[in-house]
GROMACS .gro file of C-alpha atoms in nm:
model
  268
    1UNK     CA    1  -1.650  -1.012   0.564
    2UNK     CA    2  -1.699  -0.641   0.531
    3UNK     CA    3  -1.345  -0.465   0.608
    4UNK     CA    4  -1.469  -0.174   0.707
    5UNK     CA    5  -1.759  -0.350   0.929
    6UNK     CA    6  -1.485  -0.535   1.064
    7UNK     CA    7  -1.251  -0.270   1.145
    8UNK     CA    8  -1.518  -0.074   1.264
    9UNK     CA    9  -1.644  -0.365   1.541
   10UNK     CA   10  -1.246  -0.423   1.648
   11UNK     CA   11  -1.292  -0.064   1.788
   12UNK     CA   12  -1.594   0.012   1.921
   13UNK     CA   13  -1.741  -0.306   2.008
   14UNK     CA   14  -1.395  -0.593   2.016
   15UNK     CA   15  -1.588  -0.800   2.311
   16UNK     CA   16  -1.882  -0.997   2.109
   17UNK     CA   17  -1.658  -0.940   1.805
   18UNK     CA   18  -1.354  -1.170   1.914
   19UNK     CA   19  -1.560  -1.523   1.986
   20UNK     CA   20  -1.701  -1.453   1.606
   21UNK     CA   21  -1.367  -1.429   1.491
   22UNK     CA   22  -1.274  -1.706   1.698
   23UNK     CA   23  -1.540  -1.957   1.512
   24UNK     CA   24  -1.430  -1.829   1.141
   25UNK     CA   25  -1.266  -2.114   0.923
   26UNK     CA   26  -0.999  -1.914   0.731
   27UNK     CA   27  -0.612  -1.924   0.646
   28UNK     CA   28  -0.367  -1.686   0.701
   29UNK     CA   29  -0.371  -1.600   0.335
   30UNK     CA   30  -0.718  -1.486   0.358
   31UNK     CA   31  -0.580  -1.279   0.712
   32UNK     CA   32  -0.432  -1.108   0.574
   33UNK     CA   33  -0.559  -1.029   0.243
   34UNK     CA   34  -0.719  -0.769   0.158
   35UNK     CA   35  -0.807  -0.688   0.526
   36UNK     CA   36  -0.431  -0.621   0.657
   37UNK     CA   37  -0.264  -0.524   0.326
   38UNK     CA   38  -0.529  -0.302   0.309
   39UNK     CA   39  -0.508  -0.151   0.665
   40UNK     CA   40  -0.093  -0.168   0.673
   41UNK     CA   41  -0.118   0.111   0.342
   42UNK     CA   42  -0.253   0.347   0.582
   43UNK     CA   43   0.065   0.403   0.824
   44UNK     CA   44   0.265   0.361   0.522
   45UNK     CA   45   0.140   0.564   0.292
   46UNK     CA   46   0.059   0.840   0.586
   47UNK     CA   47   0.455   0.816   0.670
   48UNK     CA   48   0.525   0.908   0.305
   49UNK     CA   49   0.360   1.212   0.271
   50UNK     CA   50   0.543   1.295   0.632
   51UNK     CA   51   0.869   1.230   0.522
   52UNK     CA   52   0.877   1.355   0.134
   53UNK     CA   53   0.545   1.603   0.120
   54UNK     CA   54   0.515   1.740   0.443
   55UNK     CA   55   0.856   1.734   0.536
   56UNK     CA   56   1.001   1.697   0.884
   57UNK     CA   57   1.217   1.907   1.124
   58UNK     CA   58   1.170   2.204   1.422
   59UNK     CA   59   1.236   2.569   1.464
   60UNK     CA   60   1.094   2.645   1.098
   61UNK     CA   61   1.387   2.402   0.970
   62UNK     CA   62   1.201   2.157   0.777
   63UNK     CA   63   1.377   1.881   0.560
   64UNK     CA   64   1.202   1.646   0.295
   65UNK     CA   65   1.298   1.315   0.150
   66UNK     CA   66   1.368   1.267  -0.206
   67UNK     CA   67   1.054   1.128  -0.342
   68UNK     CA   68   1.241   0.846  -0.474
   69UNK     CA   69   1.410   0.778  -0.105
   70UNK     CA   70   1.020   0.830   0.036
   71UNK     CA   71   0.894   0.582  -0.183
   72UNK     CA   72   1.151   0.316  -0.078
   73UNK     CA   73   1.125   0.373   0.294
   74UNK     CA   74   0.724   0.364   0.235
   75UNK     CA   75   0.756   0.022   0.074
   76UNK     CA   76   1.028  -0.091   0.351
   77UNK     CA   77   0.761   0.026   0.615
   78UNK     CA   78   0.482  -0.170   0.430
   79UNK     CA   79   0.685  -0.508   0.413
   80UNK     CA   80   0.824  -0.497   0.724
   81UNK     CA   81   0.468  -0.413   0.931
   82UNK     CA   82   0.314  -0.744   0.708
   83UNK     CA   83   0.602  -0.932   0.850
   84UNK     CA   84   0.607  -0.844   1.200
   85UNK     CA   85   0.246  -0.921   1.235
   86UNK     CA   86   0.305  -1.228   1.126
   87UNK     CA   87   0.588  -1.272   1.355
   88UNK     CA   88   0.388  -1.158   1.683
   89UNK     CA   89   0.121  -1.411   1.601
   90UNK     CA   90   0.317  -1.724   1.574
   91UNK     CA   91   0.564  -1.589   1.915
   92UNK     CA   92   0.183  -1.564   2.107
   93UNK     CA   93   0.092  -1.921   1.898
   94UNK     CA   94   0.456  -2.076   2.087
   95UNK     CA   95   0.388  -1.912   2.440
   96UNK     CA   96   0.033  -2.043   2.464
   97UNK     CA   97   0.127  -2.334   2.639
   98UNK     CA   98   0.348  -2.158   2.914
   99UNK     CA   99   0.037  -1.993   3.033
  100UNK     CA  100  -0.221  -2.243   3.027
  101UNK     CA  101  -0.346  -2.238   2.661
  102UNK     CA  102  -0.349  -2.397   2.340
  103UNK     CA  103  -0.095  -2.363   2.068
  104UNK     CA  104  -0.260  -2.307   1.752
  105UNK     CA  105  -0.114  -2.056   1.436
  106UNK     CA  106  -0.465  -1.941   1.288
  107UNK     CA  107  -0.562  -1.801   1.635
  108UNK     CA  108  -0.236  -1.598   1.719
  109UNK     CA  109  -0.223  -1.446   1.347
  110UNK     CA  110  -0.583  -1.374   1.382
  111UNK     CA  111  -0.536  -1.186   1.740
  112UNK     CA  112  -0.241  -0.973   1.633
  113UNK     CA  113  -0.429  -0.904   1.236
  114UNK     CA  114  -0.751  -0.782   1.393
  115UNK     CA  115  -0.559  -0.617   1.771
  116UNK     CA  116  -0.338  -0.436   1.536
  117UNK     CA  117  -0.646  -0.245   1.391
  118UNK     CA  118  -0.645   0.072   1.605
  119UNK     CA  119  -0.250   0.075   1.555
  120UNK     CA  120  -0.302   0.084   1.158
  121UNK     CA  121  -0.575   0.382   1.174
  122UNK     CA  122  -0.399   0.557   1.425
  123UNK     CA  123  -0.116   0.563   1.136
  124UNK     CA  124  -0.261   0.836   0.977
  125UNK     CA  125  -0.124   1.077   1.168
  126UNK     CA  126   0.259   1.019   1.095
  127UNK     CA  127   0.114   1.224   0.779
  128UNK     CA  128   0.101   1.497   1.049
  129UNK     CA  129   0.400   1.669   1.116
  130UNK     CA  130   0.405   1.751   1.550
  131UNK     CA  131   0.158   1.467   1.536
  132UNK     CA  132   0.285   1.147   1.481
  133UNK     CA  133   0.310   1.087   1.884
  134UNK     CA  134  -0.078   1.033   1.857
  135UNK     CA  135  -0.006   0.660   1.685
  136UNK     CA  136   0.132   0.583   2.008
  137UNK     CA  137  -0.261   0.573   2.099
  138UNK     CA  138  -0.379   0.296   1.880
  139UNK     CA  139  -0.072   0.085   1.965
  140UNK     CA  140  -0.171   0.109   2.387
  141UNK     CA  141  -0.546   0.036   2.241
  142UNK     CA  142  -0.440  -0.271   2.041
  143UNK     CA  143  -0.256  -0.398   2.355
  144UNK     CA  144  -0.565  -0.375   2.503
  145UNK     CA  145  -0.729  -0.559   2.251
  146UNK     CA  146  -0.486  -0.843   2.270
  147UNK     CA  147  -0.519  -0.861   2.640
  148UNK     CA  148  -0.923  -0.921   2.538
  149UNK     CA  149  -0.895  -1.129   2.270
  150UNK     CA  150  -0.658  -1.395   2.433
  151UNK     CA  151  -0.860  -1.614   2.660
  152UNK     CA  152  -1.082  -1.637   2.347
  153UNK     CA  153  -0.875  -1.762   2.111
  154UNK     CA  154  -0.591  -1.913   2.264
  155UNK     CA  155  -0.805  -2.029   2.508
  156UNK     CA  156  -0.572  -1.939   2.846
  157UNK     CA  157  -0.702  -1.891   3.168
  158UNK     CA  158  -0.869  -1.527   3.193
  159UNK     CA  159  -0.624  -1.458   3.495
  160UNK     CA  160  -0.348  -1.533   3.306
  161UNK     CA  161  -0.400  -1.280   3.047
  162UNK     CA  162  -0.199  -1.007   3.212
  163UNK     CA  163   0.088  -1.196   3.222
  164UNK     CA  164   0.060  -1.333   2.871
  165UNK     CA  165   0.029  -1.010   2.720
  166UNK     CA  166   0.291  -0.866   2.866
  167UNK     CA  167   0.516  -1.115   2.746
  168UNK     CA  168   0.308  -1.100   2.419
  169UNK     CA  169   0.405  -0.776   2.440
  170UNK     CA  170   0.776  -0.831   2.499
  171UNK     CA  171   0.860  -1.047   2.226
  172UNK     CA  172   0.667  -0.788   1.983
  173UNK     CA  173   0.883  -0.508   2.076
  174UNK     CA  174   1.212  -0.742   2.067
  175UNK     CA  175   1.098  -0.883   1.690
  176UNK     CA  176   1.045  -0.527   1.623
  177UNK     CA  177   1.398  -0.371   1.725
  178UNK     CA  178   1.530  -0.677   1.516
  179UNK     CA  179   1.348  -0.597   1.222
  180UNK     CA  180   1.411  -0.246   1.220
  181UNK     CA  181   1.786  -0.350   1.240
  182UNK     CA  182   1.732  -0.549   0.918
  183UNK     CA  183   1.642  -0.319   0.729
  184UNK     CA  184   1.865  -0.048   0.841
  185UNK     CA  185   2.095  -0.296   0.626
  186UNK     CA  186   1.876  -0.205   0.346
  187UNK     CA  187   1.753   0.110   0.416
  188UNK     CA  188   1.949   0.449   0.558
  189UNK     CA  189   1.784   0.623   0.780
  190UNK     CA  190   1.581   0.935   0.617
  191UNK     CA  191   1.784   1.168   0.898
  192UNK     CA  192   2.110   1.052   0.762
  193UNK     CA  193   2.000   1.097   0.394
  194UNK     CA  194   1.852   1.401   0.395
  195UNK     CA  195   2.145   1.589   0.594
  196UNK     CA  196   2.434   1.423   0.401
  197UNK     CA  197   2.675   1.133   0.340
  198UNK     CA  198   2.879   1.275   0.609
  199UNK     CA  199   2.555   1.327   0.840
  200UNK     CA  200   2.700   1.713   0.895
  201UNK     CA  201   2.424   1.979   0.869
  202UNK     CA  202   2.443   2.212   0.570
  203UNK     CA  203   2.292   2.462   0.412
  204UNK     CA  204   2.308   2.779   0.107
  205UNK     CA  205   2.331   3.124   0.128
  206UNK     CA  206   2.195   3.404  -0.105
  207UNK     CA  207   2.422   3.675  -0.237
  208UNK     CA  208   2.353   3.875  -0.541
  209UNK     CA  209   2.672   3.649  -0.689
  210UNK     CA  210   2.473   3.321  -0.681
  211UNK     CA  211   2.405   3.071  -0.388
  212UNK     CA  212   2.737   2.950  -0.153
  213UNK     CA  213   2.719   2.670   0.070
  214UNK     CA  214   2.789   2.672   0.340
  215UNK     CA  215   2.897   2.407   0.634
  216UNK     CA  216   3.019   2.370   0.998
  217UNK     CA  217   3.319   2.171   1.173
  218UNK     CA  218   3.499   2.133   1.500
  219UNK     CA  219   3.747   2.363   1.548
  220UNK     CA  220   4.083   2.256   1.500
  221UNK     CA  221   4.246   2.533   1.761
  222UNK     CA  222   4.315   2.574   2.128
  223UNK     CA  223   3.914   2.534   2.202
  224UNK     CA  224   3.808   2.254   2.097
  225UNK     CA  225   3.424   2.301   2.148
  226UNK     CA  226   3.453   2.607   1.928
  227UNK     CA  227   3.240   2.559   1.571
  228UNK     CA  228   3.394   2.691   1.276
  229UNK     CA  229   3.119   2.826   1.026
  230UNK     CA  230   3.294   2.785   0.670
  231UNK     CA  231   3.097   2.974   0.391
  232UNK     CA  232   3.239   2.933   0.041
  233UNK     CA  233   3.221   3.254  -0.194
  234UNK     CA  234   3.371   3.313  -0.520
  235UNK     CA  235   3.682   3.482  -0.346
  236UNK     CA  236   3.741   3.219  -0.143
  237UNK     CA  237   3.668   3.046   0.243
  238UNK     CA  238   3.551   3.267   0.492
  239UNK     CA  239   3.567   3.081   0.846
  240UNK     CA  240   3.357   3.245   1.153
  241UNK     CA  241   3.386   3.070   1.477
  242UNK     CA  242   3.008   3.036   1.594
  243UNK     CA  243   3.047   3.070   1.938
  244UNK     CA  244   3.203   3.435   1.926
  245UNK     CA  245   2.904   3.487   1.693
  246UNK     CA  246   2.639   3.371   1.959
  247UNK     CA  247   2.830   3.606   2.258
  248UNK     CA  248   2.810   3.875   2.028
  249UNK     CA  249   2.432   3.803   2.037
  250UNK     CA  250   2.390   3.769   2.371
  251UNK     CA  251   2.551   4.106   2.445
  252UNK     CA  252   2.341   4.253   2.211
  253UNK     CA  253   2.069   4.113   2.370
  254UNK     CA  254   2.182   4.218   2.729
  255UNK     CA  255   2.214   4.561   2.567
  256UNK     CA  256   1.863   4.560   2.443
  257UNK     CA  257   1.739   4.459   2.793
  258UNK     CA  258   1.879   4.742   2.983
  259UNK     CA  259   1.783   5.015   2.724
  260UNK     CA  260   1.398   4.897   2.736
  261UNK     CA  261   1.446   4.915   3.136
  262UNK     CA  262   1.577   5.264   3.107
  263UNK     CA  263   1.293   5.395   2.878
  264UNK     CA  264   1.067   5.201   3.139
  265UNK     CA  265   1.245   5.412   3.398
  266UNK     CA  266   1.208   5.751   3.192
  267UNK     CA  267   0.831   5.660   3.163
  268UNK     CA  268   0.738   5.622   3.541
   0.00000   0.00000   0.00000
């Protein structure tokens, strides 16, 4: 089997291409390698280069991963999407009954292998920083293709696909959510790590001195929603409660607005 034949026929053409698969003698072994392992790289490696390359963030504050820490959540990724595949094909192998089909392993890992196709290509654009929501594309795609390929190979009434899928679809999402909290055990999440231990934003500040850090806590006075702004210099704390700093903005702002409407007065 050509993989990129394959792939290429899940897409564009998945009709005739599911009762081929459906008369294939294989083992999940041979499932999932090299055509998954190769196809799961893509979201992987594409989240990498997102998270440690790329970086991630808004507002021209962009944070990046220690390549080491990028690495390990790449690998975590890669695992984890091998596993849940595997997972979703042997839930869809145990519900086959409940809607009128037949149980059988080799079918459900082969429906969620080749239906998770579009998902893995679509990957490529968590590589893409503003972009990633596009993935969400090939995952409603290889829904679709699941909804297709069921009657086929797990051989349940065609108007009992609906149904099926959506519990197909149910089950996938709840293995996921477990999963994901498994290896949170394992794993911290790349927000947390790349803002701190104590998961409070910080950053530096140039002065002709050297760089000073500099942080941001609750205020401990009468207003408690105030944010102190601590900045560390060489003669000591300096602490700036942020909120006076953004009225002092807005005034200035306010300031600003009414001296451009009285030059727009002078000019009429």
């Amino acid at each position: 089997m050509d993989l990129i034949e394959r792939a290429r026929a899940m897409v564009l053409n998945p009709g005739p291409t599911w009762p081929i698969i459906e008369q294939e003698k294989t083992d999940w072994p041979k499932l999932f390698f090299p055509y998954l392992a190769t196809l799961a790289l893509i979201p992987a490696v594409a989240s990498f280069i997102g998270w440690s390359v790329l970086g991630f963030g808004s507002f021209g504050d962009v944070v990046r991963l220690p390549v080491l820490s990028g690495l390990g959540l790449m690998v975590s990724q890669y695992v984890l999407t091998l596993v849940m595949i595997f997972a979703w094909g042997w839930f869809i192998n145990l519900l086959a009954p409940s809607f009128g089909g037949q149980s059988n392993l080799i079918n459900g890992l082969k429906l969620t292998v080749y239906a998770s196709t579009p998902a893995m290509l679509a990957g490529v654009f968590g590589a893409m920083p503003g972009l990633g929501f596009l993935s969400l594309v090939g995952g409603l795609y290889a829904l679709y293709l699941v909804y297709q390929g069921l009657p086929v190979l797990m051989k349940n009434p065609p108007e009992k696909s609906i149904t099926y899928m959506a519990m197909a679809m149910v089950t996938g999402i709840v293995g996921s959510l477990m999963l994901s909290m498994l290896s949170s055990l394992f794993m911290p999440s790349p927000v947390v790590g790349a803002l701190g231990a104590q998961g409070s934003p910080s950053t530096s500040i140039s002065t002709p001195q050297g760089d000073v850090p500099a942080s941001t806590a609750p205020s401990k006075g009468d207003a408690p929603s105030d944010t102190l702004v601590t900045v560390k210099t060489p003669d000591g704390e300096v602490k700036v409660v942020a909120e006076g700093l953004q009225d002092m903005v807005k005034r200035l702002e306010a300031m600003a607005a009414e001296k451009e409407k009285a030059k727009a007065a002078q000019q009429k």
